[in-house]
Coordinates of C-alpha atoms in Angstrom, one line a residue:
Chain A
M1 CA -2.1 -40.3 -18.5
E2 CA 0.6 -41.1 -21.0
T3 CA 2.3 -38.7 -23.2
S4 CA 4.7 -39.2 -26.0
T5 CA 5.5 -36.4 -28.2
C6 CA 7.7 -36.4 -31.3
S7 CA 10.6 -35.1 -29.2
K8 CA 13.5 -37.4 -28.8
K9 CA 13.7 -38.7 -25.3
I10 CA 11.0 -40.2 -23.1
V11 CA 11.4 -40.9 -19.4
Q12 CA 9.2 -43.1 -17.3
L13 CA 7.9 -42.0 -13.9
R14 CA 6.2 -44.0 -11.2
S15 CA 3.7 -42.4 -8.8
S16 CA 3.6 -43.2 -5.1
D17 CA 0.6 -45.6 -5.8
G18 CA 2.5 -47.5 -8.5
Q19 CA 1.1 -46.0 -11.7
L20 CA 3.5 -45.5 -14.6
F21 CA 3.7 -42.3 -16.7
E22 CA 5.7 -41.7 -19.8
V23 CA 6.9 -38.1 -20.1
D24 CA 8.9 -36.1 -22.6
E25 CA 12.3 -35.8 -20.9
E26 CA 12.5 -32.1 -21.7
A27 CA 9.1 -31.6 -20.0
A28 CA 10.3 -33.6 -16.9
M29 CA 13.3 -31.4 -16.5
S30 CA 10.9 -28.7 -15.1
S31 CA 11.5 -30.6 -11.9
E32 CA 14.9 -30.2 -10.3
I33 CA 14.5 -33.6 -8.6
L34 CA 13.9 -35.3 -11.9
K35 CA 16.5 -33.3 -13.6
N36 CA 19.1 -34.6 -11.1
M37 CA 17.9 -38.1 -11.4
I38 CA 18.0 -38.0 -15.2
E39 CA 21.5 -36.5 -15.2
M40 CA 22.7 -39.1 -12.7
G41 CA 21.5 -41.7 -15.1
M42 CA 19.1 -43.3 -12.7
P43 CA 17.2 -46.2 -14.2
S44 CA 13.6 -45.9 -15.3
P45 CA 11.0 -45.8 -14.0
L46 CA 12.0 -42.9 -11.7
P47 CA 10.1 -43.3 -8.4
L48 CA 8.2 -40.4 -7.0
Y49 CA 7.3 -41.5 -3.5
E50 CA 5.2 -38.6 -2.5
V51 CA 3.2 -37.8 -5.6
D52 CA 0.1 -39.9 -6.3
A53 CA -1.2 -40.7 -9.7
T54 CA -4.0 -38.2 -9.8
T55 CA -1.7 -35.3 -8.9
L56 CA 1.1 -36.5 -11.1
A57 CA -1.2 -36.6 -14.1
M58 CA -2.0 -33.0 -13.6
I59 CA 1.6 -32.0 -13.1
V60 CA 2.7 -33.8 -16.2
E61 CA 0.0 -32.1 -18.2
S62 CA 1.2 -28.8 -16.9
W63 CA 4.8 -29.6 -17.9
N64 CA 3.6 -30.5 -21.4
R65 CA 1.8 -27.2 -21.7
R66 CA 4.8 -25.3 -20.6
L67 CA 6.8 -27.0 -23.2
Q68 CA 4.2 -26.1 -25.8
E69 CA 4.4 -22.5 -24.7
K70 CA 8.2 -22.6 -24.9
R71 CA 7.9 -23.9 -28.4
G72 CA 5.4 -21.2 -29.4
E73 CA 2.6 -23.7 -29.9
I74 CA 0.4 -21.9 -27.4
T75 CA 0.6 -18.4 -26.0
E76 CA 1.7 -17.4 -22.5
A77 CA -1.8 -16.1 -21.9
E78 CA -3.3 -19.4 -22.8
L79 CA -0.9 -21.2 -20.5
E80 CA -1.7 -18.9 -17.6
R81 CA -5.4 -19.3 -18.2
W82 CA -5.1 -23.1 -18.2
E83 CA -3.0 -23.1 -15.1
E84 CA -5.5 -20.9 -13.3
E85 CA -8.7 -22.5 -14.4
E86 CA -7.8 -26.1 -14.9
L87 CA -4.8 -26.9 -12.9
L88 CA -5.2 -24.8 -9.9
K89 CA -8.9 -24.2 -10.2
S90 CA -8.3 -21.0 -8.3
K91 CA -11.9 -19.9 -8.6
E92 CA -13.3 -22.9 -6.9
P93 CA -13.2 -23.3 -3.2
D94 CA -12.1 -26.9 -3.3
G95 CA -9.4 -26.5 -5.9
D96 CA -6.4 -28.6 -6.3
A97 CA -4.0 -25.9 -5.6
I98 CA -2.8 -27.4 -2.3
C99 CA -2.1 -30.8 -3.8
V100 CA -0.3 -29.3 -6.7
L101 CA 1.7 -27.1 -4.3
L102 CA 2.8 -30.0 -2.2
A103 CA 3.7 -32.0 -5.2
A104 CA 5.5 -29.1 -6.9
N105 CA 7.5 -28.6 -3.6
Y106 CA 8.5 -32.2 -3.5
L107 CA 9.5 -32.1 -7.2
E108 CA 11.2 -28.8 -6.8
D109 CA 9.4 -27.2 -9.7
E110 CA 9.9 -23.5 -9.0
H111 CA 7.4 -22.3 -11.5
L112 CA 4.6 -24.4 -10.2
I113 CA 5.5 -23.8 -6.6
D114 CA 5.1 -20.1 -7.3
R115 CA 1.9 -20.4 -9.3
A116 CA 0.2 -22.7 -6.8
G117 CA 1.4 -20.6 -3.9
E118 CA 0.0 -17.5 -5.5
A119 CA -3.3 -19.2 -6.1
I120 CA -3.7 -20.3 -2.5
A121 CA -2.5 -17.0 -1.1
H122 CA -4.9 -15.2 -3.3
H123 CA -7.7 -17.4 -2.1
I124 CA -7.1 -17.1 1.6
K125 CA -5.9 -13.6 1.9
D126 CA -9.3 -12.1 2.4
M127 CA -10.5 -14.9 4.7
T128 CA -11.2 -14.6 8.4
V129 CA -9.4 -16.8 10.8
E130 CA -12.3 -19.3 10.9
E131 CA -12.5 -19.4 7.2
V132 CA -8.9 -20.2 6.8
R133 CA -9.2 -22.9 9.4
D134 CA -12.1 -24.5 7.5
Y135 CA -10.4 -24.2 4.1
F136 CA -7.3 -26.1 5.3
E137 CA -9.2 -28.2 7.8
I138 CA -6.9 -27.0 10.6
E139 CA -7.8 -27.5 14.2
N140 CA -7.5 -24.6 16.5
D141 CA -4.9 -25.9 18.8
F142 CA -4.5 -22.8 21.0
E143 CA -5.2 -23.5 24.7
R144 CA -8.0 -21.4 25.9
E145 CA -5.7 -19.1 27.9
E146 CA -3.3 -18.8 25.0
E147 CA -6.1 -18.0 22.7
E148 CA -7.4 -15.2 25.0
K149 CA -3.9 -13.8 25.2
V150 CA -3.6 -13.9 21.4
F151 CA -7.0 -12.3 21.0
Q152 CA -6.1 -9.6 23.5
Q153 CA -2.9 -8.8 21.7
N154 CA -4.7 -8.6 18.5
A155 CA -7.8 -6.9 19.7
W156 CA -8.0 -4.7 16.7
A157 CA -8.6 -7.7 14.5
F158 CA -11.9 -8.5 16.1
H159 CA -14.0 -5.4 15.9
Chain B
M1 CA 12.9 -30.0 0.8
A2 CA 10.9 -32.7 2.5
G3 CA 7.5 -33.5 1.3
A4 CA 4.5 -33.8 3.6
E5 CA 3.9 -37.0 5.4
M6 CA 0.2 -36.9 4.8
S7 CA -1.5 -38.1 1.7
S8 CA -1.8 -35.6 -1.1
N9 CA -5.1 -37.0 -2.1
P10 CA -7.6 -34.2 -1.9
T11 CA -10.4 -36.4 -0.8
D12 CA -8.5 -37.8 2.2
P13 CA -10.2 -36.6 5.3
A14 CA -7.2 -37.1 7.4
R15 CA -5.2 -34.2 6.0
N16 CA -4.2 -31.7 8.5
W17 CA -2.7 -28.7 6.9
A18 CA -1.3 -27.4 10.1
E19 CA 1.5 -29.7 9.2
L20 CA 2.2 -28.2 5.8
P21 CA 6.0 -28.2 5.3
R22 CA 7.3 -25.0 6.8
D23 CA 8.9 -23.8 3.6
V24 CA 5.6 -24.3 1.7
L25 CA 3.6 -22.5 4.3
S26 CA 6.2 -19.7 4.5
L27 CA 5.9 -19.3 0.7
I28 CA 2.1 -18.9 1.0
L29 CA 2.4 -16.4 3.8
R30 CA 5.0 -14.5 1.9
K31 CA 2.5 -13.9 -0.8
I32 CA -0.2 -12.7 1.6
G33 CA 0.1 -9.1 2.7
A34 CA 1.1 -7.9 6.1
I35 CA -2.4 -7.0 7.1
E36 CA -3.8 -10.3 6.0
I37 CA -1.3 -12.2 8.0
L38 CA -2.0 -10.2 11.1
I39 CA -5.8 -10.5 11.0
G40 CA -6.3 -13.8 9.3
A41 CA -3.8 -16.5 8.4
G42 CA -1.4 -15.7 11.2
L43 CA -4.0 -16.5 13.9
V44 CA -5.1 -19.8 12.7
C45 CA -3.2 -22.1 15.0
R46 CA 0.0 -22.3 16.9
A47 CA 2.2 -23.5 14.0
W48 CA 1.0 -20.7 11.7
L49 CA 1.3 -18.1 14.4
Q50 CA 4.9 -19.1 15.0
L51 CA 5.6 -18.9 11.3
A52 CA 3.9 -15.6 11.1
K53 CA 6.4 -14.2 13.5
E54 CA 9.4 -15.0 11.4
P55 CA 11.4 -11.8 10.5
Q56 CA 11.8 -12.8 6.9
L57 CA 8.0 -12.3 6.4
W58 CA 8.3 -8.7 7.5
R59 CA 11.2 -7.5 5.4
C60 CA 8.7 -5.7 3.2
V61 CA 5.6 -4.4 5.0
D62 CA 2.9 -3.4 2.5
M63 CA 0.0 -1.8 4.3
T64 CA -1.6 -0.2 1.3
H65 CA -4.8 -1.1 -0.5
H66 CA -6.8 -1.5 2.6
A67 CA -9.0 1.6 2.7
D68 CA -11.9 -0.6 3.7
L69 CA -10.2 -1.4 7.1
F70 CA -9.4 2.2 7.9
N71 CA -12.2 2.7 10.4
T72 CA -12.3 -0.7 11.9
V73 CA -8.8 -1.6 12.5
D74 CA -6.0 0.2 14.3
M75 CA -3.5 0.3 11.5
E76 CA -0.8 2.0 13.5
A77 CA -0.9 -0.7 16.1
M78 CA -0.7 -3.3 13.4
A79 CA 2.2 -1.4 11.8
R80 CA 4.1 -1.5 15.1
I81 CA 3.6 -5.2 15.4
A82 CA 4.9 -5.7 11.8
V83 CA 7.9 -3.6 12.7
D84 CA 8.5 -5.6 15.8
R85 CA 8.3 -8.9 14.0
S86 CA 10.8 -7.8 11.4
G87 CA 13.5 -8.0 14.0
G88 CA 15.3 -5.0 12.6
I89 CA 15.5 -6.3 9.0
M90 CA 12.6 -4.4 7.6
E91 CA 13.6 -2.8 4.3
A92 CA 10.3 -1.5 2.9
F93 CA 7.4 0.1 4.6
W94 CA 4.3 1.2 2.7
A95 CA 1.4 2.9 4.4
E96 CA -1.9 4.3 3.2
Y97 CA -4.4 6.5 5.1
F98 CA -2.6 6.2 8.4
G99 CA 0.7 7.0 9.9
S100 CA 2.1 9.6 12.3
D101 CA 5.4 11.2 13.1
E102 CA 5.6 8.9 16.1
L103 CA 5.2 5.8 14.0
L104 CA 8.1 6.9 11.7
Q105 CA 10.2 7.4 14.8
Y106 CA 9.2 3.9 16.0
I107 CA 10.3 2.5 12.7
A108 CA 13.6 4.5 12.8
D109 CA 14.3 3.2 16.3
R110 CA 14.0 -0.4 15.2
T111 CA 15.5 -0.6 11.8
N112 CA 18.5 0.9 10.1
M113 CA 18.0 -0.9 6.9
L114 CA 15.0 0.9 5.4
K115 CA 15.4 1.3 1.7
S116 CA 11.8 2.0 0.5
L117 CA 9.2 4.2 2.1
R118 CA 5.8 4.8 0.5
L119 CA 3.3 7.2 2.1
I120 CA 0.0 7.4 0.4
S121 CA -2.5 9.9 1.8
C122 CA -0.7 10.0 5.1
Y123 CA -2.1 13.3 6.1
H124 CA -1.1 13.1 9.7
I125 CA 2.6 13.0 9.0
S126 CA 4.1 16.5 9.3
D127 CA 7.1 18.1 7.4
E128 CA 9.1 17.9 10.6
G129 CA 8.2 14.3 11.2
L130 CA 9.2 13.2 7.8
A131 CA 12.4 15.3 7.9
E132 CA 13.4 13.8 11.3
A133 CA 12.7 10.3 10.1
A134 CA 14.5 10.8 6.8
K135 CA 17.6 11.8 8.7
R136 CA 17.6 8.3 10.3
F137 CA 17.3 6.5 6.9
P138 CA 20.4 7.7 5.1
Q139 CA 20.4 4.5 3.0
L140 CA 16.8 5.2 1.6
E141 CA 16.7 4.5 -2.1
E142 CA 13.0 4.9 -2.8
L143 CA 10.6 7.4 -1.5
E144 CA 7.0 7.9 -2.6
I145 CA 4.7 10.5 -1.4
Q146 CA 1.2 10.5 -2.8
F147 CA -1.3 13.1 -1.7
G148 CA 0.5 14.2 1.4
S149 CA 0.2 17.6 2.9
F150 CA 3.9 18.4 2.9
S151 CA 5.3 21.8 2.0
E152 CA 7.6 22.5 -0.9
E153 CA 10.6 22.2 1.3
V154 CA 10.2 18.5 1.6
C155 CA 12.3 17.8 -1.5
E156 CA 15.2 19.9 -0.1
T157 CA 15.1 18.5 3.4
V158 CA 14.8 14.9 2.4
G159 CA 17.1 15.1 -0.5
R160 CA 19.9 16.5 1.7
V161 CA 19.8 13.6 4.2
C162 CA 19.1 10.8 1.7
P163 CA 21.8 11.1 -0.8
Q164 CA 21.2 7.6 -2.2
L165 CA 17.7 8.2 -3.3
K166 CA 17.2 6.6 -6.7
C167 CA 13.5 6.6 -7.0
F168 CA 11.4 9.6 -6.0
K169 CA 7.7 10.1 -6.5
L170 CA 5.9 13.2 -5.3
N171 CA 2.4 13.1 -6.7
T172 CA -0.5 15.3 -6.1
Q173 CA -3.6 16.7 -7.7
W174 CA -3.2 19.5 -10.3
C175 CA -5.4 22.4 -9.4
Y176 CA -5.9 25.5 -11.5
L177 CA -5.3 28.7 -9.7
S178 CA -6.0 32.3 -10.7
P179 CA -3.3 33.2 -13.2
T180 CA -0.9 35.9 -12.1
S181 CA 2.3 37.2 -13.5
D182 CA 4.0 37.3 -10.1
S183 CA 7.6 36.1 -10.5
D184 CA 7.7 35.1 -6.8
E185 CA 5.0 32.7 -7.6
E186 CA 7.2 31.1 -10.3
M187 CA 9.9 30.6 -7.7
E188 CA 7.5 28.9 -5.4
E189 CA 6.2 26.7 -8.2
N190 CA 9.7 25.5 -8.8
E191 CA 10.7 25.0 -5.2
E192 CA 10.3 21.3 -5.2
A193 CA 12.0 21.0 -8.6
I194 CA 15.0 23.0 -7.3
G195 CA 15.1 20.9 -4.1
I196 CA 15.3 17.8 -6.3
A197 CA 17.9 19.4 -8.6
N198 CA 20.1 20.5 -5.8
N199 CA 20.0 17.3 -3.8
M200 CA 18.9 14.2 -5.6
H201 CA 21.7 13.6 -8.1
E202 CA 21.4 9.8 -8.0
L203 CA 17.9 9.6 -9.3
R204 CA 17.0 7.0 -11.8
H205 CA 13.3 7.4 -11.6
L206 CA 11.3 10.5 -10.9
Q207 CA 7.5 11.0 -10.9
L208 CA 6.0 14.4 -10.2
F209 CA 2.4 14.0 -11.2
G210 CA 0.4 17.2 -11.0
N211 CA 3.4 19.2 -10.0
R212 CA 3.6 23.0 -10.5
L213 CA 7.1 23.1 -11.9
T214 CA 7.8 25.2 -14.9
N215 CA 10.3 24.8 -17.8
D216 CA 13.0 26.3 -15.6
G217 CA 12.5 23.8 -12.9
L218 CA 12.4 20.9 -15.3
M219 CA 15.6 22.1 -16.9
A220 CA 17.3 22.3 -13.6
I221 CA 16.3 18.7 -12.8
L222 CA 17.5 17.4 -16.2
D223 CA 20.8 19.2 -15.8
S224 CA 21.4 17.9 -12.3
C225 CA 20.3 14.3 -12.5
P226 CA 22.5 12.7 -15.0
H227 CA 21.3 9.2 -14.3
L228 CA 17.7 9.7 -14.9
E229 CA 16.1 6.9 -16.8
S230 CA 12.4 7.5 -16.3
L231 CA 10.5 10.8 -15.9
D232 CA 6.8 11.2 -15.4
I233 CA 5.6 14.8 -15.4
R234 CA 2.0 14.1 -16.4
Q235 CA -0.4 16.9 -15.5
C236 CA 2.5 19.3 -14.9
F237 CA 0.7 21.9 -16.9
N238 CA 3.2 24.7 -16.3
V239 CA 5.6 22.9 -18.5
T240 CA 5.6 23.5 -22.2
M241 CA 7.8 21.1 -24.1
D242 CA 9.9 23.2 -26.4
A243 CA 12.7 22.0 -28.7
N244 CA 15.3 22.5 -26.0
L245 CA 13.5 20.4 -23.4
Q246 CA 12.7 17.8 -25.9
K247 CA 16.4 17.5 -26.8
K248 CA 17.3 17.2 -23.1
C249 CA 14.7 14.5 -22.6
A250 CA 15.9 12.5 -25.5
R251 CA 18.1 10.4 -23.2
I252 CA 15.2 9.5 -20.9
R253 CA 14.1 5.9 -21.7
N254 CA 10.7 6.2 -20.1
L255 CA 9.1 9.6 -20.6
R256 CA 5.6 10.7 -19.7
L257 CA 4.7 14.2 -20.6
P258 CA 2.1 16.6 -19.2
H259 CA -0.6 15.8 -21.6
D260 CA 0.0 12.1 -21.9
S261 CA -2.8 9.7 -21.0
T262 CA -3.5 9.0 -17.4
D263 CA -5.3 5.8 -18.1
D264 CA -2.7 3.7 -16.3
Y265 CA -2.3 6.0 -13.3
E266 CA -3.5 4.2 -10.3
F267 CA -4.6 7.2 -8.3
C268 CA -7.2 9.9 -8.9
A269 CA -6.2 12.0 -11.8
D270 CA -9.0 14.5 -11.4
I271 CA -8.1 18.1 -11.9
G272 CA -9.2 20.8 -9.5
G273 CA -10.2 24.4 -9.8
L274 CA -11.7 24.2 -13.2
E275 CA -15.0 25.6 -12.2
S276 CA -13.3 29.1 -11.9
F277 CA -12.4 29.2 -15.6
D278 CA -14.1 29.5 -18.9
N279 CA -13.5 27.2 -21.8
D280 CA -11.0 29.6 -23.5
F281 CA -8.5 29.1 -20.8
L282 CA -8.9 25.4 -21.1
S283 CA -8.1 25.2 -24.7
V284 CA -4.4 26.3 -24.3
S285 CA -2.5 24.8 -27.1
S286 CA 0.0 22.1 -26.6
D287 CA 2.1 20.0 -28.9
S288 CA -0.4 17.3 -29.0
D289 CA -4.1 17.5 -29.9
A290 CA -5.2 15.7 -26.9
V291 CA -7.8 17.3 -24.7
F292 CA -6.1 17.6 -21.4
Y293 CA -9.0 17.7 -19.1
N294 CA -9.7 14.0 -18.6
E295 CA -12.2 13.0 -16.0
Y296 CA -11.6 9.7 -14.5
D297 CA -13.5 7.7 -11.9
Y298 CA -11.7 7.2 -8.7
S299 CA -10.0 4.0 -9.4
E300 CA -10.3 1.2 -7.0
L301 CA -7.0 0.3 -5.6
I302 CA -6.8 -3.1 -7.2
D303 CA -3.9 -5.4 -6.6
D304 CA -3.1 -5.9 -10.3
A305 CA -3.2 -2.2 -11.3
V306 CA -1.0 -1.8 -14.3
Y307 CA 0.8 1.3 -13.1
Y308 CA 1.4 0.6 -9.4
N309 CA 3.9 -2.2 -9.4
E310 CA 3.5 -4.5 -6.5
F311 CA 6.6 -5.2 -4.6
D312 CA 7.5 -8.8 -5.1
Y313 CA 8.2 -10.3 -1.6
S314 CA 9.7 -13.5 -3.1
E315 CA 12.2 -11.5 -5.1
L316 CA 13.3 -9.7 -2.1
I317 CA 13.7 -12.8 0.1
D318 CA 15.2 -15.2 -2.4
D319 CA 17.5 -12.9 -4.2
D320 CA 20.2 -10.9 -2.6
D321 CA 20.3 -8.6 -5.6
M322 CA 17.3 -6.6 -4.6
D323 CA 16.0 -4.4 -7.3
F324 CA 13.6 -1.8 -5.9
F325 CA 13.5 0.3 -9.0
F326 CA 10.5 -0.1 -11.2
P327 CA 10.0 1.8 -14.4
F328 CA 6.7 3.5 -14.6

């Protein structure tokens, strides 16, 4: 997804799988990593080794929307709704929140880290142990003895 | 902050989120409540259990909003684990529908940093238990008591040993009693207010929902708490705002008066004792035209309730300048 707005500076980013993105520089500054790269005068395209094109597309769109909100073109409520329903798809079980969180963490985008973290936390907080394991596809790596010990110590959890 | 080594492609079956970067996982766990970590996320696998034991996660232990678990889970046992895991750095402890004098002592034995204590419907904590515990938390800055069974002396006893209290909430249900003209009764009605006035000079925020204080009691508080910024005396129907009180309250930035709306009050605002009285008594005049008997459904304790400000874990952990004080 390419974006060019009527704002002055454009910066070019390259995803881990080689796709190029053009982004408003002001929007890209949402990421501390990119902000540093830009201020250091690193040449374009700026490489993002750990964010693939699909995820980067979503992140860039979120930056653009935040810029729109900052400029008063959309309301804060509209931004939040988009983030929740489109970006993080918090209401759907297989939402992209985890991908967004990992990418936001890599990019050091505090706002997005917080939002995505919130979405995931909200989703898993009422889950049982098994449900959390399924959601994250985590293997139960407790040894049987360990697990029994843990269960005993936390007996109240398993009424 | 290093990124994950795994692919961030959501359709990649090889992802193993047990290897989420620690700081990312920590962030997620920080946003989950204490109870949820203990009975869910914290038991998922070794890595998560390890992370769930880190003291930073337990600086603020919020065990409220879980009325549903009350009968199936040993909340006190969970609370003790939370306290243990905090490694002495616990600064806030919030409990609802459980709690005992022994638990308060357990907490006092293991932390000397407690700044915020909220006790909601903790009917098994006695006056003595609270008083003894308060003595061990001289640095306490926020105390909330909602629907307890404490006597009027609680304000005096706690106020005396917690001189740094900046936020105090003592909320209950207003109940109409048979009217008398007994002046002793007026003294009793102001006992809490006087306790506050005599001892809690550092208050910035005060909430006394459904309290029996009269104009005299309110005056004493206003005269003795020079730093007061917010005052909530909704359903304090013994107070009649006259010109003098209004003048004294002018400096209060956030003021909620006896007949103000309770729409944003998180807890039950039902009024008791009304069946004993006829309608004439109910139509006592006030400055506003509002009908003051408002019947509300018992509100579900939802996380995003307007009134009850959730404590923001991340603020506490990331920012040394911890701000506990929320306006109403």
